[in-house]
PDB file of C-alpha atoms in Angstrom:
ATOM      1  CA  VAL A   1      -0.043   0.101   0.069  1.00  0.00           C
ATOM      2  CA  TRP A   2       1.625   3.545  -0.981  1.00  0.00           C
ATOM      3  CA  LEU A   3       1.312   5.814   1.906  1.00  0.00           C
ATOM      4  CA  GLY A   4       3.981   7.888   0.846  1.00  0.00           C
ATOM      5  CA  GLY A   5       3.787  11.346  -1.097  1.00  0.00           C
ATOM      6  CA  GLY A   6       4.766  14.673   0.044  1.00  0.00           C
ATOM      7  CA  GLN A   7       4.159  18.353  -0.372  1.00  0.00           C
ATOM      8  CA  SER A   8       5.598  18.578  -3.552  1.00  0.00           C
ATOM      9  CA  SER A   9       3.520  15.896  -4.890  1.00  0.00           C
ATOM     10  CA  SER A  10       0.379  17.555  -3.635  1.00  0.00           C
ATOM     11  CA  ARG A  11       1.442  21.122  -4.823  1.00  0.00           C
ATOM     12  CA  ALA A  12       2.186  19.609  -8.322  1.00  0.00           C
ATOM     13  CA  HIS A  13      -1.320  17.943  -8.410  1.00  0.00           C
ATOM     14  CA  ASP A  14      -2.999  21.055  -7.400  1.00  0.00           C
ATOM     15  CA  LYS A  15      -0.952  22.904 -10.219  1.00  0.00           C
ATOM     16  CA  LEU A  16      -1.718  20.160 -12.721  1.00  0.00           C
ATOM     17  CA  LEU A  17      -5.217  20.202 -11.891  1.00  0.00           C
ATOM     18  CA  ALA A  18      -5.535  23.901 -12.384  1.00  0.00           C
ATOM     19  CA  ASN A  19      -3.848  23.925 -15.532  1.00  0.00           C
ATOM     20  CA  THR A  20      -4.850  20.492 -17.208  1.00  0.00           C
ATOM     21  CA  PRO A  21      -6.145  20.922 -20.543  1.00  0.00           C
ATOM     22  CA  PRO A  22      -9.604  19.659 -21.280  1.00  0.00           C
ATOM     23  CA  LEU A  23      -9.987  16.075 -22.463  1.00  0.00           C
ATOM     24  CA  PRO A  24     -11.404  15.472 -25.961  1.00  0.00           C
ATOM     25  CA  PHE A  25     -14.763  14.558 -24.121  1.00  0.00           C
ATOM     26  CA  GLU A  26     -15.031  17.397 -21.774  1.00  0.00           C
ATOM     27  CA  HIS A  27     -16.277  20.142 -24.276  1.00  0.00           C
ATOM     28  CA  VAL A  28     -19.752  19.699 -25.999  1.00  0.00           C
ATOM     29  CA  ASP A  29     -20.772  22.118 -28.431  1.00  0.00           C
ATOM     30  CA  THR A  30     -23.989  22.866 -27.252  1.00  0.00           C
ATOM     31  CA  GLU A  31     -24.748  25.885 -29.595  1.00  0.00           C
ATOM     32  CA  SER A  32     -24.632  23.606 -32.862  1.00  0.00           C
ATOM     33  CA  ARG A  33     -26.715  21.117 -31.305  1.00  0.00           C
ATOM     34  CA  GLN A  34     -29.580  23.553 -30.579  1.00  0.00           C
ATOM     35  CA  HIS A  35     -29.785  24.681 -33.990  1.00  0.00           C
ATOM     36  CA  ASP A  36     -28.900  21.780 -36.324  1.00  0.00           C
ATOM     37  CA  PRO A  37     -32.076  19.576 -36.685  1.00  0.00           C
ATOM     38  CA  HIS A  38     -30.164  16.689 -38.212  1.00  0.00           C
ATOM     39  CA  THR A  39     -28.114  16.255 -35.052  1.00  0.00           C
ATOM     40  CA  ARG A  40     -29.189  13.054 -33.281  1.00  0.00           C
ATOM     41  CA  ALA A  41     -27.191  13.861 -29.933  1.00  0.00           C
ATOM     42  CA  PRO A  42     -29.704  15.695 -27.492  1.00  0.00           C
ATOM     43  CA  HIS A  43     -29.285  18.999 -26.171  1.00  0.00           C
ATOM     44  CA  VAL A  44     -26.722  19.033 -23.401  1.00  0.00           C
ATOM     45  CA  PRO A  45     -26.829  22.025 -20.613  1.00  0.00           C
ATOM     46  CA  GLN A  46     -24.034  24.591 -20.433  1.00  0.00           C
ATOM     47  CA  ALA A  47     -22.825  23.315 -17.135  1.00  0.00           C
ATOM     48  CA  ARG A  48     -21.469  20.294 -18.898  1.00  0.00           C
ATOM     49  CA  LEU A  49     -18.506  22.193 -20.687  1.00  0.00           C
ATOM     50  CA  ARG A  50     -15.924  20.906 -18.074  1.00  0.00           C
ATOM     51  CA  LEU A  51     -17.085  18.113 -15.813  1.00  0.00           C
ATOM     52  CA  LEU A  52     -14.277  16.289 -15.333  1.00  0.00           C
ATOM     53  CA  ASN A  53     -10.452  16.682 -15.084  1.00  0.00           C
ATOM     54  CA  ARG A  54      -7.951  14.001 -15.844  1.00  0.00           C
ATOM     55  CA  PHE A  55      -7.967  12.955 -12.302  1.00  0.00           C
ATOM     56  CA  ASP A  56     -11.398  12.560 -11.832  1.00  0.00           C
ATOM     57  CA  HIS A  57     -11.588  10.468 -14.903  1.00  0.00           C
ATOM     58  CA  VAL A  58      -8.835   8.184 -13.735  1.00  0.00           C
ATOM     59  CA  VAL A  59     -10.785   7.749 -10.273  1.00  0.00           C
ATOM     60  CA  ARG A  60     -14.281   7.016 -12.206  1.00  0.00           C
ATOM     61  CA  ILE A  61     -12.461   4.258 -14.369  1.00  0.00           C
ATOM     62  CA  LEU A  62     -10.884   2.767 -11.570  1.00  0.00           C
ATOM     63  CA  LEU A  63     -14.057   2.680  -9.313  1.00  0.00           C
ATOM     64  CA  SER A  64     -16.095   1.323 -12.330  1.00  0.00           C
ATOM     65  CA  ARG A  65     -13.647  -1.108 -13.286  1.00  0.00           C
ATOM     66  CA  SER A  66     -11.302  -2.032 -10.328  1.00  0.00           C
ATOM     67  CA  GLU A  67      -9.825  -4.944 -11.990  1.00  0.00           C
ATOM     68  CA  LEU A  68      -7.827  -2.338 -13.988  1.00  0.00           C
ATOM     69  CA  TRP A  69      -6.044  -1.420 -11.016  1.00  0.00           C
ATOM     70  CA  ASP A  70      -3.676  -4.715 -11.161  1.00  0.00           C
ATOM     71  CA  THR A  71      -2.629  -3.576 -14.751  1.00  0.00           C
ATOM     72  CA  LEU A  72      -0.847  -0.456 -13.218  1.00  0.00           C
ATOM     73  CA  SER A  73       2.815  -0.131 -12.506  1.00  0.00           C
ATOM     74  CA  GLY A  74       4.308   0.538  -9.171  1.00  0.00           C
ATOM     75  CA  GLU A  75       4.983   3.962 -10.437  1.00  0.00           C
ATOM     76  CA  GLU A  76       1.512   4.502 -11.515  1.00  0.00           C
ATOM     77  CA  HIS A  77       0.150   3.385  -7.945  1.00  0.00           C
ATOM     78  CA  GLY A  78       2.511   5.804  -6.351  1.00  0.00           C
ATOM     79  CA  LEU A  79       1.348   8.547  -8.583  1.00  0.00           C
ATOM     80  CA  LEU A  80      -2.392   8.020  -7.958  1.00  0.00           C
ATOM     81  CA  CYS A  81      -2.036   7.669  -4.247  1.00  0.00           C
ATOM     82  CA  GLU A  82       0.372  10.768  -3.928  1.00  0.00           C
ATOM     83  CA  LEU A  83      -2.488  12.812  -5.378  1.00  0.00           C
ATOM     84  CA  SER A  84      -3.937  15.424  -2.827  1.00  0.00           C
ATOM     85  CA  ALA A  85      -7.456  14.959  -1.554  1.00  0.00           C
ATOM     86  CA  PRO A  86     -10.133  14.041  -2.559  1.00  0.00           C
ATOM     87  CA  HIS A  87      -8.267  11.868  -5.262  1.00  0.00           C
ATOM     88  CA  GLY A  88      -5.239  10.445  -3.463  1.00  0.00           C
ATOM     89  CA  PRO A  89      -6.876   9.418  -0.178  1.00  0.00           C
ATOM     90  CA  LEU A  90      -9.792   7.728  -2.259  1.00  0.00           C
ATOM     91  CA  LEU A  91      -7.290   5.812  -4.472  1.00  0.00           C
ATOM     92  CA  THR A  92      -5.331   4.836  -1.418  1.00  0.00           C
ATOM     93  CA  TRP A  93      -8.520   3.492   0.239  1.00  0.00           C
ATOM     94  CA  LEU A  94      -9.259   1.621  -2.930  1.00  0.00           C
ATOM     95  CA  GLU A  95      -5.836   0.087  -3.021  1.00  0.00           C
ATOM     96  CA  VAL A  96      -6.270  -1.462   0.342  1.00  0.00           C
ATOM     97  CA  LYS A  97      -9.793  -2.562  -0.355  1.00  0.00           C
ATOM     98  CA  LEU A  98      -8.413  -4.284  -3.580  1.00  0.00           C
ATOM     99  CA  HIS A  99      -5.563  -5.753  -1.762  1.00  0.00           C
ATOM    100  CA  GLU A 100      -7.805  -7.311   0.785  1.00  0.00           C
ATOM    101  CA  HIS A 101     -10.730  -8.523  -1.526  1.00  0.00           C
ATOM    102  CA  GLY A 102      -9.454  -8.232  -5.091  1.00  0.00           C
ATOM    103  CA  PRO A 103     -11.523  -6.710  -7.925  1.00  0.00           C
ATOM    104  CA  LEU A 104     -14.999  -5.409  -6.838  1.00  0.00           C
ATOM    105  CA  PRO A 105     -17.774  -3.910  -8.594  1.00  0.00           C
ATOM    106  CA  TRP A 106     -18.749  -0.286  -7.933  1.00  0.00           C
ATOM    107  CA  GLU A 107     -22.106  -1.653  -6.038  1.00  0.00           C
ATOM    108  CA  VAL A 108     -19.648  -3.480  -3.545  1.00  0.00           C
ATOM    109  CA  LEU A 109     -17.330  -0.355  -3.187  1.00  0.00           C
ATOM    110  CA  ARG A 110     -20.163   1.995  -2.889  1.00  0.00           C
ATOM    111  CA  GLU A 111     -21.380   0.009  -0.010  1.00  0.00           C
ATOM    112  CA  ALA A 112     -17.932  -0.211   1.688  1.00  0.00           C
ATOM    113  CA  LEU A 113     -17.436   3.534   1.274  1.00  0.00           C
ATOM    114  CA  ARG A 114     -20.291   4.307   3.670  1.00  0.00           C
ATOM    115  CA  GLY A 115     -19.114   6.919   6.174  1.00  0.00           C
ATOM    116  CA  HIS A 116     -15.715   7.165   4.609  1.00  0.00           C
ATOM    117  CA  ALA A 117     -14.481  10.815   4.076  1.00  0.00           C
ATOM    118  CA  SER A 118     -14.340  10.231   0.252  1.00  0.00           C
ATOM    119  CA  GLU A 119     -17.844   8.806  -0.047  1.00  0.00           C
ATOM    120  CA  ASP A 120     -19.377  12.103  -1.300  1.00  0.00           C
ATOM    121  CA  PHE A 121     -16.880  12.609  -3.905  1.00  0.00           C
ATOM    122  CA  ALA A 122     -16.934   9.105  -5.183  1.00  0.00           C
ATOM    123  CA  THR A 123     -20.795   8.986  -5.324  1.00  0.00           C
ATOM    124  CA  HIS A 124     -20.793  12.127  -7.162  1.00  0.00           C
ATOM    125  CA  LEU A 125     -18.624  11.180  -9.758  1.00  0.00           C
ATOM    126  CA  MET A 126     -20.154   7.700 -10.277  1.00  0.00           C
ATOM    127  CA  THR A 127     -23.686   8.852 -10.068  1.00  0.00           C
ATOM    128  CA  ASP A 128     -23.795  12.510 -11.602  1.00  0.00           C
ATOM    129  CA  PRO A 129     -26.195  12.326 -14.551  1.00  0.00           C
ATOM    130  CA  LEU A 130     -24.399  14.909 -16.450  1.00  0.00           C
ATOM    131  CA  ILE A 131     -21.179  12.838 -16.481  1.00  0.00           C
ATOM    132  CA  SER A 132     -21.496  10.273 -19.042  1.00  0.00           C
ATOM    133  CA  ASP A 133     -21.277   6.633 -18.122  1.00  0.00           C
ATOM    134  CA  HIS A 134     -18.296   4.329 -19.603  1.00  0.00           C
ATOM    135  CA  PRO A 135     -19.993   2.334 -22.246  1.00  0.00           C
ATOM    136  CA  GLY A 136     -16.550   0.831 -23.243  1.00  0.00           C
ATOM    137  CA  ASN A 137     -15.272  -2.638 -22.395  1.00  0.00           C
ATOM    138  CA  VAL A 138     -12.513  -3.161 -20.155  1.00  0.00           C
ATOM    139  CA  GLN A 139      -9.679  -3.485 -22.750  1.00  0.00           C
ATOM    140  CA  ASP A 140     -10.719  -0.025 -24.197  1.00  0.00           C
ATOM    141  CA  LEU A 141     -10.913   1.660 -20.506  1.00  0.00           C
ATOM    142  CA  GLY A 142      -7.575   0.152 -19.797  1.00  0.00           C
ATOM    143  CA  VAL A 143      -6.142   1.738 -23.010  1.00  0.00           C
ATOM    144  CA  GLU A 144      -7.826   4.969 -21.982  1.00  0.00           C
ATOM    145  CA  LEU A 145      -6.600   4.595 -18.139  1.00  0.00           C
ATOM    146  CA  HIS A 146      -3.001   4.261 -19.478  1.00  0.00           C
ATOM    147  CA  ASP A 147      -3.277   6.966 -21.682  1.00  0.00           C
ATOM    148  CA  LEU A 148      -4.405   9.156 -18.943  1.00  0.00           C
ATOM    149  CA  LEU A 149      -1.629   7.961 -16.560  1.00  0.00           C
ATOM    150  CA  CYS A 150       1.104   8.276 -19.238  1.00  0.00           C
ATOM    151  CA  ARG A 151      -0.001  12.050 -19.647  1.00  0.00           C
ATOM    152  CA  MET A 152      -0.051  12.495 -15.702  1.00  0.00           C
ATOM    153  CA  LEU A 153       3.367  10.869 -15.393  1.00  0.00           C
ATOM    154  CA  ILE A 154       4.783  13.229 -18.123  1.00  0.00           C
ATOM    155  CA  GLU A 155       3.277  16.205 -16.231  1.00  0.00           C
ATOM    156  CA  ARG A 156       5.145  15.191 -13.197  1.00  0.00           C
ATOM    157  CA  ILE A 157       8.233  14.587 -15.015  1.00  0.00           C
ATOM    158  CA  LYS A 158       8.011  18.136 -16.242  1.00  0.00           C
ATOM    159  CA  GLU A 159       7.450  19.490 -12.756  1.00  0.00           C
ATOM    160  CA  GLN A 160      10.223  17.732 -11.373  1.00  0.00           C
ATOM    161  CA  GLU A 161      12.433  19.106 -14.220  1.00  0.00           C
ATOM    162  CA  THR A 162      11.311  22.607 -13.573  1.00  0.00           C
ATOM    163  CA  GLN A 163      11.952  22.229  -9.948  1.00  0.00           C
ATOM    164  CA  ALA A 164      15.644  20.752 -10.574  1.00  0.00           C
ATOM    165  CA  ILE A 165      16.185  23.794 -12.829  1.00  0.00           C
ATOM    166  CA  GLU A 166      15.196  26.289 -10.232  1.00  0.00           C
ATOM    167  CA  ALA A 167      17.355  24.269  -7.628  1.00  0.00           C
ATOM    168  CA  ILE A 168      20.224  24.606  -9.744  1.00  0.00           C
ATOM    169  CA  ASN A 169      19.698  28.154 -10.552  1.00  0.00           C
ATOM    170  CA  THR A 170      19.859  28.970  -6.778  1.00  0.00           C
ATOM    171  CA  ASP A 171      22.383  26.378  -5.964  1.00  0.00           C
ATOM    172  CA  PRO A 172      24.840  25.100  -8.496  1.00  0.00           C
ATOM    173  CA  SER A 173      26.002  22.389  -6.326  1.00  0.00           C
ATOM    174  CA  ALA A 174      22.404  20.808  -6.458  1.00  0.00           C
ATOM    175  CA  LEU A 175      23.443  19.193  -9.631  1.00  0.00           C
TER     176      LEU A 175
END
């Protein structure tokens, strides 16, 4: 169970969360849908423009398909459990549950979350009617999950590189 982390990881997570570009599914063009009678998609409220960030999406995939946790590397486990609240604590809890019981469906995880500090956050991610469900199969979601994690790892490496450059600028012996 990853219990590590640190202030720099938490700050990096918060910075990434604020600067994370939208994922392709995060922007819905509601204007063209309202005026084009040939569009089959239903009208989507304006509030749907930015529902999920990268971290929310990873949590949602893992809660809906917990068997994917075992496909992650140790580095990916560490990255996820280091995230600041509400993501990191929820994923640390999930890791413990999966270690104890193996993969569990969302319904079982939902019951196990009762009374936990992350219950409201997890329930919102999994039940919000404005957030689309994951219709894909496990393999497709696994590819999507690994793509998101690769992006997160790249962002973490960039943040570490920036910190190293700043340290060298103030203390050349830091190299």
